PDB file of C-alpha atoms in Angstrom:
ATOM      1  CA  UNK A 437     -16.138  -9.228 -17.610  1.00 49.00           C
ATOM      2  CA  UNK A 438     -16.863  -9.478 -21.610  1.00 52.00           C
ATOM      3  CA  UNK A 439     -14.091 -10.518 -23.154  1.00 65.00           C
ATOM      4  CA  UNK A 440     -12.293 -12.509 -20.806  1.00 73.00           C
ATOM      5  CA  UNK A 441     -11.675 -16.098 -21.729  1.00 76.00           C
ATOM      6  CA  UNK A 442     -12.377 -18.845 -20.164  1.00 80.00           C
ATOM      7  CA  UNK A 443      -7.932 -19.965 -20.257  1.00 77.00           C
ATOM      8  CA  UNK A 444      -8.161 -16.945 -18.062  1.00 80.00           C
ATOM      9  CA  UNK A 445     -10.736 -17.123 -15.415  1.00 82.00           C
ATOM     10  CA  UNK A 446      -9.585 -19.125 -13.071  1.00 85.00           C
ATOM     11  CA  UNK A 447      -8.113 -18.843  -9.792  1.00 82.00           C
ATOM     12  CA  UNK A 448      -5.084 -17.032  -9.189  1.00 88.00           C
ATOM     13  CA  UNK A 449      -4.926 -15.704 -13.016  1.00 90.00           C
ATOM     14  CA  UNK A 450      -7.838 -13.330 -11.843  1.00 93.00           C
ATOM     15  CA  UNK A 451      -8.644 -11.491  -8.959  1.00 94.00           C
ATOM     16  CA  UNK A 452     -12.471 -11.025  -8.018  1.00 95.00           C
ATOM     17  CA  UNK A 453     -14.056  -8.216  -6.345  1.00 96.00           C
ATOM     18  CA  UNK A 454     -15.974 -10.529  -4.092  1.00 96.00           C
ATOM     19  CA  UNK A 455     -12.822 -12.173  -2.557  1.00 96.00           C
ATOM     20  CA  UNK A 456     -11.158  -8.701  -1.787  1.00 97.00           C
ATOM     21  CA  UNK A 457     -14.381  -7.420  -0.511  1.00 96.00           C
ATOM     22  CA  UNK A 458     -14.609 -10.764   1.306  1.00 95.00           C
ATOM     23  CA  UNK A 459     -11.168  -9.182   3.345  1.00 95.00           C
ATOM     24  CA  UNK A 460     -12.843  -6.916   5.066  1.00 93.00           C
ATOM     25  CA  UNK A 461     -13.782  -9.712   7.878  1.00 90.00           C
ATOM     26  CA  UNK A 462      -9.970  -9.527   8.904  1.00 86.00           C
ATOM     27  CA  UNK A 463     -10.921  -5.832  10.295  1.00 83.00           C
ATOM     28  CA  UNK A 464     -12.948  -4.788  13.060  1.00 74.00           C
ATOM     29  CA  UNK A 465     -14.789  -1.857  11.021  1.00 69.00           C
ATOM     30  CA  UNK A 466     -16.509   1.033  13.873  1.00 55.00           C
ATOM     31  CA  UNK A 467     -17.644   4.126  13.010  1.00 50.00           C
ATOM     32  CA  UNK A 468     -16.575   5.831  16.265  1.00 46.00           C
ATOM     33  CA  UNK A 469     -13.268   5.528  18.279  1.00 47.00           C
ATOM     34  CA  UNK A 470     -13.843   5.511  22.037  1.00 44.00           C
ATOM     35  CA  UNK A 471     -12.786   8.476  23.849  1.00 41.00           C
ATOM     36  CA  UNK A 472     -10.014   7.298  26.365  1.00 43.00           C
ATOM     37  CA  UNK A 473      -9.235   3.835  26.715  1.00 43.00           C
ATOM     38  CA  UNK A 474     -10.834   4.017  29.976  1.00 45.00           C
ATOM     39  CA  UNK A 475     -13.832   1.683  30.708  1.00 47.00           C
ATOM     40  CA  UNK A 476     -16.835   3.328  30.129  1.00 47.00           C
ATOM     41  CA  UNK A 477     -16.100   6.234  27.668  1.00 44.00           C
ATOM     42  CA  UNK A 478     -18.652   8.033  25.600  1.00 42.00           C
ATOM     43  CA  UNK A 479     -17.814   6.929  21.906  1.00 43.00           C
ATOM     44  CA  UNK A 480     -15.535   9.735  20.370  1.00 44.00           C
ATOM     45  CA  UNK A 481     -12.280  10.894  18.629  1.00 44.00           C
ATOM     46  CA  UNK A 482      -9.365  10.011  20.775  1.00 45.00           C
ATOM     47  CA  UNK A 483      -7.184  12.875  21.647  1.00 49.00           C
ATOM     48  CA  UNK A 484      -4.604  14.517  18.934  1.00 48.00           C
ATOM     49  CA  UNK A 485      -1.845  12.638  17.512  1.00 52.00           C
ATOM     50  CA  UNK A 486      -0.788  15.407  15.390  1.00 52.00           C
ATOM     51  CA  UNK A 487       2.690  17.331  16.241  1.00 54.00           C
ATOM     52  CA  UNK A 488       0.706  20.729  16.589  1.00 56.00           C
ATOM     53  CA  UNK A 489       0.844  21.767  20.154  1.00 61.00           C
ATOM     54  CA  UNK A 490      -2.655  22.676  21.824  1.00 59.00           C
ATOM     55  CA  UNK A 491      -2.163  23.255  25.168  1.00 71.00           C
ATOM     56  CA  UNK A 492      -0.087  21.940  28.283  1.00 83.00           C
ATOM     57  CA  UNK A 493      -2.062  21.934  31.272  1.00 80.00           C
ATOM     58  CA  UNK A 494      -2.313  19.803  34.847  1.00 85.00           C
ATOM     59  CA  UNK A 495      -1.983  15.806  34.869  1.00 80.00           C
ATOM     60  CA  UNK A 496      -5.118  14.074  35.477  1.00 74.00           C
ATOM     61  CA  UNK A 497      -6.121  10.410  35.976  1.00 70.00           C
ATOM     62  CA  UNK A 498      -6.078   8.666  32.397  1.00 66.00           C
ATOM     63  CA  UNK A 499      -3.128  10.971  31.071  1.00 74.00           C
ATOM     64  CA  UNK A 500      -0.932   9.380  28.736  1.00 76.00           C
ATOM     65  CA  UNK A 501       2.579   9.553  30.825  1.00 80.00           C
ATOM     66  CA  UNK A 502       4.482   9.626  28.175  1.00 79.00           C
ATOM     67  CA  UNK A 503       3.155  13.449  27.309  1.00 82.00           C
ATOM     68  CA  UNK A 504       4.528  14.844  30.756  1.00 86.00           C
ATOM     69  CA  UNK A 505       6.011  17.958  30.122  1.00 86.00           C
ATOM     70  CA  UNK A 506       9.220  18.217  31.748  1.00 88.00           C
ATOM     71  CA  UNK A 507       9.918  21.789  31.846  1.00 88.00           C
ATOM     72  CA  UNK A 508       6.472  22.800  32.966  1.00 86.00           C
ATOM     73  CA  UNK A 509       6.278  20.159  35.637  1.00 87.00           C
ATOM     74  CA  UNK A 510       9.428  21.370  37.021  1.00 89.00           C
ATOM     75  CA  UNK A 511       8.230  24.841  37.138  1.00 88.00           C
ATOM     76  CA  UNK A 512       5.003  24.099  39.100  1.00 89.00           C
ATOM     77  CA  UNK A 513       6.520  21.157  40.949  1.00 89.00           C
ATOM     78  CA  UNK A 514       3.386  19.396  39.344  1.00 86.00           C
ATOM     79  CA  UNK A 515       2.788  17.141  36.721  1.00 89.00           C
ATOM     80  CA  UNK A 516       2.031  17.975  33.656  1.00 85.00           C
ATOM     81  CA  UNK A 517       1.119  16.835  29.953  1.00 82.00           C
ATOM     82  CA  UNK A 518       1.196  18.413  26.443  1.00 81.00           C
ATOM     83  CA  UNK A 519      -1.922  18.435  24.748  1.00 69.00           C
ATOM     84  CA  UNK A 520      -1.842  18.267  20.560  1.00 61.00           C
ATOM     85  CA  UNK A 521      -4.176  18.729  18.076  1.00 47.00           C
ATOM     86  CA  UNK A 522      -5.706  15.769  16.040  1.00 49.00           C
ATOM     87  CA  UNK A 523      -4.378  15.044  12.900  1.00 51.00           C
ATOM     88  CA  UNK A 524      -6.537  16.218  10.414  1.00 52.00           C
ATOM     89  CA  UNK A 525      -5.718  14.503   7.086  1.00 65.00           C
ATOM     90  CA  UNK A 526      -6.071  10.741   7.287  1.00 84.00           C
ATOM     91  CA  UNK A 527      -6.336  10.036   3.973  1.00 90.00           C
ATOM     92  CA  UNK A 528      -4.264   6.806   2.084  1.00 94.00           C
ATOM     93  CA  UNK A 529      -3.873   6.450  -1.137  1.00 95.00           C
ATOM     94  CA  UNK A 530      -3.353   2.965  -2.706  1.00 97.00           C
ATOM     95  CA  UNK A 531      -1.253   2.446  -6.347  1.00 97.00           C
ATOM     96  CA  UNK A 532      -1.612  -0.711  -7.907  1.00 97.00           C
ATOM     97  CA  UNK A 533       0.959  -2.073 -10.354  1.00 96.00           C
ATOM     98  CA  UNK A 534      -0.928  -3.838 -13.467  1.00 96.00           C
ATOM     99  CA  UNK A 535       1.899  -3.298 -15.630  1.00 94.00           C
ATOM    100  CA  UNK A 536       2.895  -6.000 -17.804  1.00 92.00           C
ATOM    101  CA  UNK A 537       5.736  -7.415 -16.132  1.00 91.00           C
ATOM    102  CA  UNK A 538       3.575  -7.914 -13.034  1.00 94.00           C
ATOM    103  CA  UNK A 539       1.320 -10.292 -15.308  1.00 94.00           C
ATOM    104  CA  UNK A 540       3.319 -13.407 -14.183  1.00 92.00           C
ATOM    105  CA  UNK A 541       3.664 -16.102 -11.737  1.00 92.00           C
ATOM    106  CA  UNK A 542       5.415 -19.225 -10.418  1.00 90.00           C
ATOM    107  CA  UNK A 543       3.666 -20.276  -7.676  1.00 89.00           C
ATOM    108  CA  UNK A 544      -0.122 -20.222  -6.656  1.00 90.00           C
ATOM    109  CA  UNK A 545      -1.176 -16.653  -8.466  1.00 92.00           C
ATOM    110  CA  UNK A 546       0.320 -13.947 -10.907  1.00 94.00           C
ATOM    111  CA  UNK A 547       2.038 -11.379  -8.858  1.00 94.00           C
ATOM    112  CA  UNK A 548      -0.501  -8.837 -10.198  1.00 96.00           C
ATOM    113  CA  UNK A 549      -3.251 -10.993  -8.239  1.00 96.00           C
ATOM    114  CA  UNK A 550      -0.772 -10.459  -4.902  1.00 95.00           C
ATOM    115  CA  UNK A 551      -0.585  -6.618  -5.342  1.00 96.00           C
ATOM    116  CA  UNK A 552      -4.501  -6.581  -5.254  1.00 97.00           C
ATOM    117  CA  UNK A 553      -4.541  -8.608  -2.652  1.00 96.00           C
ATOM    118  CA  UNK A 554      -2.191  -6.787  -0.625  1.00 96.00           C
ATOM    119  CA  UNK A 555      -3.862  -3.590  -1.095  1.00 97.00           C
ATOM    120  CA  UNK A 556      -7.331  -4.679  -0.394  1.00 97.00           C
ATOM    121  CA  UNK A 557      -5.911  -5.824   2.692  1.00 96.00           C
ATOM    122  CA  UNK A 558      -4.309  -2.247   3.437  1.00 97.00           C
ATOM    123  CA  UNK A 559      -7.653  -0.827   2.218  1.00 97.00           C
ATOM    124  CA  UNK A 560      -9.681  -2.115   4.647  1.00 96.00           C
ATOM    125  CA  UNK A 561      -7.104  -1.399   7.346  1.00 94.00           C
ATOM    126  CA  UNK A 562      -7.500   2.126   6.535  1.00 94.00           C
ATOM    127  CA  UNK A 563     -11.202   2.266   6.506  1.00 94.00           C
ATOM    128  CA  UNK A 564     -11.341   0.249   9.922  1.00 92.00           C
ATOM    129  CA  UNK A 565     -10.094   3.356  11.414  1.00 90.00           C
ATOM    130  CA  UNK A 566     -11.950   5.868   9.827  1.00 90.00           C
ATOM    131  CA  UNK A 567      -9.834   7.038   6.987  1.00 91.00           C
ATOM    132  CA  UNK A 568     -10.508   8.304   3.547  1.00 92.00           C
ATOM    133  CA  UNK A 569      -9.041   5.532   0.737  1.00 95.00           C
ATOM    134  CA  UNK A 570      -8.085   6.564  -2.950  1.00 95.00           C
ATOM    135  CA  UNK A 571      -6.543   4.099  -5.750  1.00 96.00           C
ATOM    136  CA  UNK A 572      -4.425   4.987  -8.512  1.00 95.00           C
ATOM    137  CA  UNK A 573      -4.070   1.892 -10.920  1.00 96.00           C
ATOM    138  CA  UNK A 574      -0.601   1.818 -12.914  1.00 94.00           C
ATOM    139  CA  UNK A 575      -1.476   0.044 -16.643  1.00 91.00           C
ATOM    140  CA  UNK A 576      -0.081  -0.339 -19.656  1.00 88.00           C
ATOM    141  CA  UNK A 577      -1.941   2.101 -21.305  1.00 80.00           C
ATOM    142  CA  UNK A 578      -4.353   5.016 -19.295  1.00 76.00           C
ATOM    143  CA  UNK A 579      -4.090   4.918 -15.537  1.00 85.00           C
ATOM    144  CA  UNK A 580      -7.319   4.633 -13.071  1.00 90.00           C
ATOM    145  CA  UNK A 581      -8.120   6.639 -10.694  1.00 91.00           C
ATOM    146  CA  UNK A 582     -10.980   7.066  -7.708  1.00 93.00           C
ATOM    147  CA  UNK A 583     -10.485   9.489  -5.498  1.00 91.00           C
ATOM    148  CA  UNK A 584     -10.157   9.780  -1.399  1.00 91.00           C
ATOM    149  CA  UNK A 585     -13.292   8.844   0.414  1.00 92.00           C
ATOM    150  CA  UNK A 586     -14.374   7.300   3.576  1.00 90.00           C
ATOM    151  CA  UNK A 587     -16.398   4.377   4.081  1.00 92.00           C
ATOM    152  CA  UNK A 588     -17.046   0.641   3.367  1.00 94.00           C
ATOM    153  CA  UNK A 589     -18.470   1.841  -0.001  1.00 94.00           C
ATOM    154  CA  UNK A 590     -15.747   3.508  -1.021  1.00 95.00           C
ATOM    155  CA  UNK A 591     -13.512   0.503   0.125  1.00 96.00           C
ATOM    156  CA  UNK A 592     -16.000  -1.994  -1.811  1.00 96.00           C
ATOM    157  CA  UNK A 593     -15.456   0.201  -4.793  1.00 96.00           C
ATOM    158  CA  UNK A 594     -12.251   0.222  -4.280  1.00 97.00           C
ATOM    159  CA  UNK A 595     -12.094  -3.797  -4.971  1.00 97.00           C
ATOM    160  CA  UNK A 596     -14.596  -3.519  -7.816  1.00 97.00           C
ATOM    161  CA  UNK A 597     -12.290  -1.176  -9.568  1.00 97.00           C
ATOM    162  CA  UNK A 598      -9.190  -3.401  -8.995  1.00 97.00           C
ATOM    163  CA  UNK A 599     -10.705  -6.756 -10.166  1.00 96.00           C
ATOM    164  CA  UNK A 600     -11.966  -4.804 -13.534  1.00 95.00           C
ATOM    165  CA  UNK A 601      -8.870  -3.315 -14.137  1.00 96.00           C
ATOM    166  CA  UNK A 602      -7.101  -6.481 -13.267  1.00 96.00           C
ATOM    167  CA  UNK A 603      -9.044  -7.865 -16.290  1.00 94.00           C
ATOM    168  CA  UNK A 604      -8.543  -5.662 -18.444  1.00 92.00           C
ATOM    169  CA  UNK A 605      -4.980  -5.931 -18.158  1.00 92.00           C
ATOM    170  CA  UNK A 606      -5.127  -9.902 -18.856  1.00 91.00           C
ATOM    171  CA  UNK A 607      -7.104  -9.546 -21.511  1.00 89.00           C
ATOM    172  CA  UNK A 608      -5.031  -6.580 -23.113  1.00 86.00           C
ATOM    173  CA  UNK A 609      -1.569  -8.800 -22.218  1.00 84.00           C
ATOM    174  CA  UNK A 610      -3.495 -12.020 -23.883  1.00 80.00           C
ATOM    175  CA  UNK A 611      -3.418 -10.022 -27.570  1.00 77.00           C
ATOM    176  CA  UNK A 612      -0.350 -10.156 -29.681  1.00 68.00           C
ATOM    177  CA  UNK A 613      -0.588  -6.392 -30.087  1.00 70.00           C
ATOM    178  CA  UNK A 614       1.629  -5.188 -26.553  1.00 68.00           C
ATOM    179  CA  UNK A 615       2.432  -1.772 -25.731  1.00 65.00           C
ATOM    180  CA  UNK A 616       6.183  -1.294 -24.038  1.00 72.00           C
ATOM    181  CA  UNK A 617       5.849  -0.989 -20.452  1.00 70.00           C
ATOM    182  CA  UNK A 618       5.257   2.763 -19.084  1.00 77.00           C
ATOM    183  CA  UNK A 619       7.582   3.872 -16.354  1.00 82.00           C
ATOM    184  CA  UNK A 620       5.592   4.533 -12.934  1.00 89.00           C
ATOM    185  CA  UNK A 621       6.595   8.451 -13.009  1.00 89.00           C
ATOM    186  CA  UNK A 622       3.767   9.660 -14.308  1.00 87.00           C
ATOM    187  CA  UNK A 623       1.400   7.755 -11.462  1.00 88.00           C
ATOM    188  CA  UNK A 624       3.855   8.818  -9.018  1.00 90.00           C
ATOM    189  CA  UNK A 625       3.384  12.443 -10.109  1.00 88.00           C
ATOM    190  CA  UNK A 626      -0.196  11.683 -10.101  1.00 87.00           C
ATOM    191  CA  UNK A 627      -0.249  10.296  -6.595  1.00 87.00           C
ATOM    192  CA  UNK A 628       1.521  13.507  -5.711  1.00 85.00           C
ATOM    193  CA  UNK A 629      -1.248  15.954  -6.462  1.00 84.00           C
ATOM    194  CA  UNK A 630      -3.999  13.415  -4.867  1.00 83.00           C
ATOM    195  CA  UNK A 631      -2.782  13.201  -1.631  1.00 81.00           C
ATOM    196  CA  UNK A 632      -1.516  16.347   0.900  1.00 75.00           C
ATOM    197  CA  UNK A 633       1.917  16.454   2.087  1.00 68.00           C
ATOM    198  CA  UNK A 634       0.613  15.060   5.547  1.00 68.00           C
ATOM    199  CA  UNK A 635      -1.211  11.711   3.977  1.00 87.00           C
ATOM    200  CA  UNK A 636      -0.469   8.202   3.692  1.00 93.00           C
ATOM    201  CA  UNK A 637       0.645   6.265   0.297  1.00 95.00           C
ATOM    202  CA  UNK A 638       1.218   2.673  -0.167  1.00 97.00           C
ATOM    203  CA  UNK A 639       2.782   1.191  -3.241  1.00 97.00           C
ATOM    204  CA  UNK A 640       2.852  -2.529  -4.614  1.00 97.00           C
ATOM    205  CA  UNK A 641       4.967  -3.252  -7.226  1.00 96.00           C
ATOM    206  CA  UNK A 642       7.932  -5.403  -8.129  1.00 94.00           C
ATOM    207  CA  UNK A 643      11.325  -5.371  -7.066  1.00 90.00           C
ATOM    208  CA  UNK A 644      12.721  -3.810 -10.386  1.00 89.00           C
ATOM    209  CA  UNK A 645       9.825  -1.137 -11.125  1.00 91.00           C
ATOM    210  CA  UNK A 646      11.511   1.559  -9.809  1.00 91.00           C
ATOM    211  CA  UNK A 647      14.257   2.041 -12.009  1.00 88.00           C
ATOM    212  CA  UNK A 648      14.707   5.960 -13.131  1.00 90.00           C
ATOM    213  CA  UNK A 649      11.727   7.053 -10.522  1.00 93.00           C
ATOM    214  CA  UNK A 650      14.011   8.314  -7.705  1.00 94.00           C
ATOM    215  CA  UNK A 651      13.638  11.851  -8.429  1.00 94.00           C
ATOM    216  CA  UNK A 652       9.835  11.368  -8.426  1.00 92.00           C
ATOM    217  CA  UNK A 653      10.029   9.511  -4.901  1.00 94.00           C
ATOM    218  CA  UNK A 654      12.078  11.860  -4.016  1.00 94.00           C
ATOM    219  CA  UNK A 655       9.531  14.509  -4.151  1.00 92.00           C
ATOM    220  CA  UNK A 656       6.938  12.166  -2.855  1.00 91.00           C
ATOM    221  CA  UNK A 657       8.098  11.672   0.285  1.00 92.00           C
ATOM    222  CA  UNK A 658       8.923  14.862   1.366  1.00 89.00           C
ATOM    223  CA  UNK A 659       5.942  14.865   3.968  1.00 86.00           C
ATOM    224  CA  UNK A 660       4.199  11.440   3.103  1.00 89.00           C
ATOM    225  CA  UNK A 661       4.644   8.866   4.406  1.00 92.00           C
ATOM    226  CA  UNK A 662       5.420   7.065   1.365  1.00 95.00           C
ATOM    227  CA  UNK A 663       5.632   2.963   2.147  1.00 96.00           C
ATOM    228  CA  UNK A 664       6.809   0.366  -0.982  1.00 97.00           C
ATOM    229  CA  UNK A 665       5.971  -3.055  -1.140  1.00 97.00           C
ATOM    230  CA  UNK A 666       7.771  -5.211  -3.176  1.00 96.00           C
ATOM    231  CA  UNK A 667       5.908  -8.392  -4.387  1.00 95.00           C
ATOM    232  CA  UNK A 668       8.099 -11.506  -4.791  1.00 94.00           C
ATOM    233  CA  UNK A 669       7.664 -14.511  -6.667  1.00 91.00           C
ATOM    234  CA  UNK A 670       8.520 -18.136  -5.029  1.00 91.00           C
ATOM    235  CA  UNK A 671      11.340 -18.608  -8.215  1.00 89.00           C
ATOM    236  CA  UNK A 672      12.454 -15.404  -6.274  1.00 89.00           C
ATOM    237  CA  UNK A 673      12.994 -16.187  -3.070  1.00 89.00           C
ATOM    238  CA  UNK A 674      13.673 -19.989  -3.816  1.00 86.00           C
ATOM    239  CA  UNK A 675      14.980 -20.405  -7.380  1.00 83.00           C
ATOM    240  CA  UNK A 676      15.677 -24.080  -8.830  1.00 81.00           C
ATOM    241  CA  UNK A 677      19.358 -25.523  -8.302  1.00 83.00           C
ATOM    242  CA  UNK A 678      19.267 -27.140 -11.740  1.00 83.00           C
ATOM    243  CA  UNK A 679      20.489 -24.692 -14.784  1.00 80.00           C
ATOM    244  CA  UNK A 680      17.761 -23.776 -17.172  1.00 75.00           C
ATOM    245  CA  UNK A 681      17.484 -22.710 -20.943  1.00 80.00           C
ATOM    246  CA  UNK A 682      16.303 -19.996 -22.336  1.00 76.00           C
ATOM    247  CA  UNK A 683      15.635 -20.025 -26.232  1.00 78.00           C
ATOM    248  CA  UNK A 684      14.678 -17.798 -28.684  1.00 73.00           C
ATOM    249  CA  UNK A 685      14.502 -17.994 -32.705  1.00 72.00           C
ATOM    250  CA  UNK A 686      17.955 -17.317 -33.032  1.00 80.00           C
ATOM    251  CA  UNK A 687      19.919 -18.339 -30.443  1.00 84.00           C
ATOM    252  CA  UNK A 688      19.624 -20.864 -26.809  1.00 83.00           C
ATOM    253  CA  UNK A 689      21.260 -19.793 -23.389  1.00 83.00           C
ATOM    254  CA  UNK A 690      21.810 -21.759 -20.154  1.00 79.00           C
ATOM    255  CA  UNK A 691      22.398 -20.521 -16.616  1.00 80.00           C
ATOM    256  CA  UNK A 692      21.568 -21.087 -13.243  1.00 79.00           C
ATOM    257  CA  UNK A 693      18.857 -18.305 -11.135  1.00 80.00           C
ATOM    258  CA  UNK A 694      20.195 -16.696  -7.709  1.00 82.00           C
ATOM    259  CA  UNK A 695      18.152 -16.187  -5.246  1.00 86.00           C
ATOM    260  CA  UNK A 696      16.964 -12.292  -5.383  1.00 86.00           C
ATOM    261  CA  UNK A 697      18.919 -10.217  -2.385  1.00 91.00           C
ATOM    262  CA  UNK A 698      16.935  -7.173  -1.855  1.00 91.00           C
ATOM    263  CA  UNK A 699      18.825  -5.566   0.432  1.00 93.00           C
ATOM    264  CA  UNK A 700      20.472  -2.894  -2.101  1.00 94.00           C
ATOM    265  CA  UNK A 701      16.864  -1.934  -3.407  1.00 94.00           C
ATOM    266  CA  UNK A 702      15.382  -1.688  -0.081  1.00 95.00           C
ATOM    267  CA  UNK A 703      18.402   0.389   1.422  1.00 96.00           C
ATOM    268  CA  UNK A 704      18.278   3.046  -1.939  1.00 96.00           C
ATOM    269  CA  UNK A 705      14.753   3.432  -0.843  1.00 96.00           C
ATOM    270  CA  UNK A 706      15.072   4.402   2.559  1.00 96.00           C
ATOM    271  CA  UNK A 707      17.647   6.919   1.158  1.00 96.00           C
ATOM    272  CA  UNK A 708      14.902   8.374  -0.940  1.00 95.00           C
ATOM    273  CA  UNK A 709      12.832   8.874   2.093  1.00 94.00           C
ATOM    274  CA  UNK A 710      10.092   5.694   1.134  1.00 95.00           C
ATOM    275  CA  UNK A 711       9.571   2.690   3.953  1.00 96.00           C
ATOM    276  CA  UNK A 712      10.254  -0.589   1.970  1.00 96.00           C
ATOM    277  CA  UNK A 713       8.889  -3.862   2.603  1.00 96.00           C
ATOM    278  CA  UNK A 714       8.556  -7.263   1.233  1.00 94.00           C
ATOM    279  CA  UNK A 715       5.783  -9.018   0.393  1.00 93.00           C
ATOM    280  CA  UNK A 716       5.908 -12.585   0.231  1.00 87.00           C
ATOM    281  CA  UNK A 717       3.608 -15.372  -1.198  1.00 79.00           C
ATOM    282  CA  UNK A 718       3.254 -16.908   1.961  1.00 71.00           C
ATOM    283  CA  UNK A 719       2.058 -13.635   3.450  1.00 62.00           C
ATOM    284  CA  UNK A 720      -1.481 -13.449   1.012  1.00 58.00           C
ATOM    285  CA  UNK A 721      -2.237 -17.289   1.292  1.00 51.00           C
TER     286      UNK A 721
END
């Protein structure tokens, strides 16, 4: 990318569309699902997952047992299953956080460089069985967005828009002139309106992005499955046991890092209706 220094283009700093495209060998991508999981089967959808009932009708050989319908199979005095209708909107949407305070690092790569990672990897995951994949990039300034689509090209543009947006932010965070942070409302709103109540979002940020969003998540997750993944850095999860000294032009202070307990966070989350995880260095290699 023009612009980008040469301080900056190194491993770890930067995230390249090649190695995220390069993730796609960790997922067995097939453009048709078989139609049982019996031996032999014509390549097809495999029967509805969806809650919408379609029929119940007689058990045959290759029935999933766990469908029997009790009440109708002790009407008849014969077995049988419920029958549902496929679920129709597949569609995940992936949110990047480029945000400022993601532009940092202690160990082998900014945290930024994890949440593209970790997304590429969720990407492809979603394309491997036949979804549609959107982004929604969180930056300092405007957002990007590319909307729902299926395929490996929509997945490889996917990781071309991440790794140019990723630069963008470093270069923008190198300059002396830095906006204030923007709270991840307005993407979360955004997100809203992209994807239907029945689809899938996945969020990578960092542990303390979500302060004064609950009322968006809120509204989010009635009907998504809304998952969070919060990135953490090593000085996180295994801070230094010696004090250390922060200093400014006015003033020094010394004090000793705790390890970060994410319990609270995670447990608000679930309250708001979101499915939290952690992500941890050792995770993204």
């Amino acid at each position: 990318m023009v612009g980008l220094s040469a301080a900056l283009d190194q491993a770890g700093l930067r995230v390249t569309a090649g190695e995220l495209i390069a993730l796609k060998a960790q997922y067995h991508l097939s453009r048709h699902r078989p139609a049982s999981r019996r031996p032999g089967a014509v390549p097809a959808r495999v029967a509805g997952q969806g809650m919408d009932l379609r029929e119940i009708r007689a058990f045959s050989d290759g029935d999933d047992p766990r469908r029997l319908d009790p009440a109708a199979t002790a009407r008849t005095g014969q077995l049988h299953v419920r029958s549902f209708h496929e679920e129709r909107d597949d569609t995940t949407l992936l949110i990047a956080d480029f945000r400022r305070p993601m532009l940092w690092g202690t160990g082998h790569a900014l945290r930024s460089v994890l949440v593209a990672r970790h997304l590429a990897r969720l990407g492809w995951r979603a394309v491997s069985r036949g979804g549609s994949v959107g982004l929604l990039v969180a930056t300092d300034e405007a957002n990007a967005r590319l909307s729902p689509a299926i395929g490996e090209a929509q997945m490889q543009q996917i990781c071309r828009l991440l790794a140019r947006t990723h630069d963008a932010a470093l270069i923008r965070n190198s300059t002396k002139d830095q906006p204030s942070p923007i709270a991840l409302t307005a993407v979360l709103a955004q997100g809203r309106q992209t994807v239907a109540a029945v689809g899938r979002i996945h969020l990578v940020t960092g542990p303390d992005a979500l302060v004064g969003c609950d009322g968006t998540l809120t509204q989010l997750s009635r009907g998504r499955q809304v998952e969070i993944h919060l990135v953490l850095d090593p000085v996180e999860i295994a801070p230094p046991r010696h004090a250390l000294t922060v200093s400014s032009v006015h003033a020094s202070r010394h004090g000793n890092l705790a390890a970060y307990d994410a319990h609270p966070v995670m447990a608000h989350l679930r309250k708001l209706g979101a499915k939290p995880h952690l992500v941890l260095p050792d995770d993204l290699g």
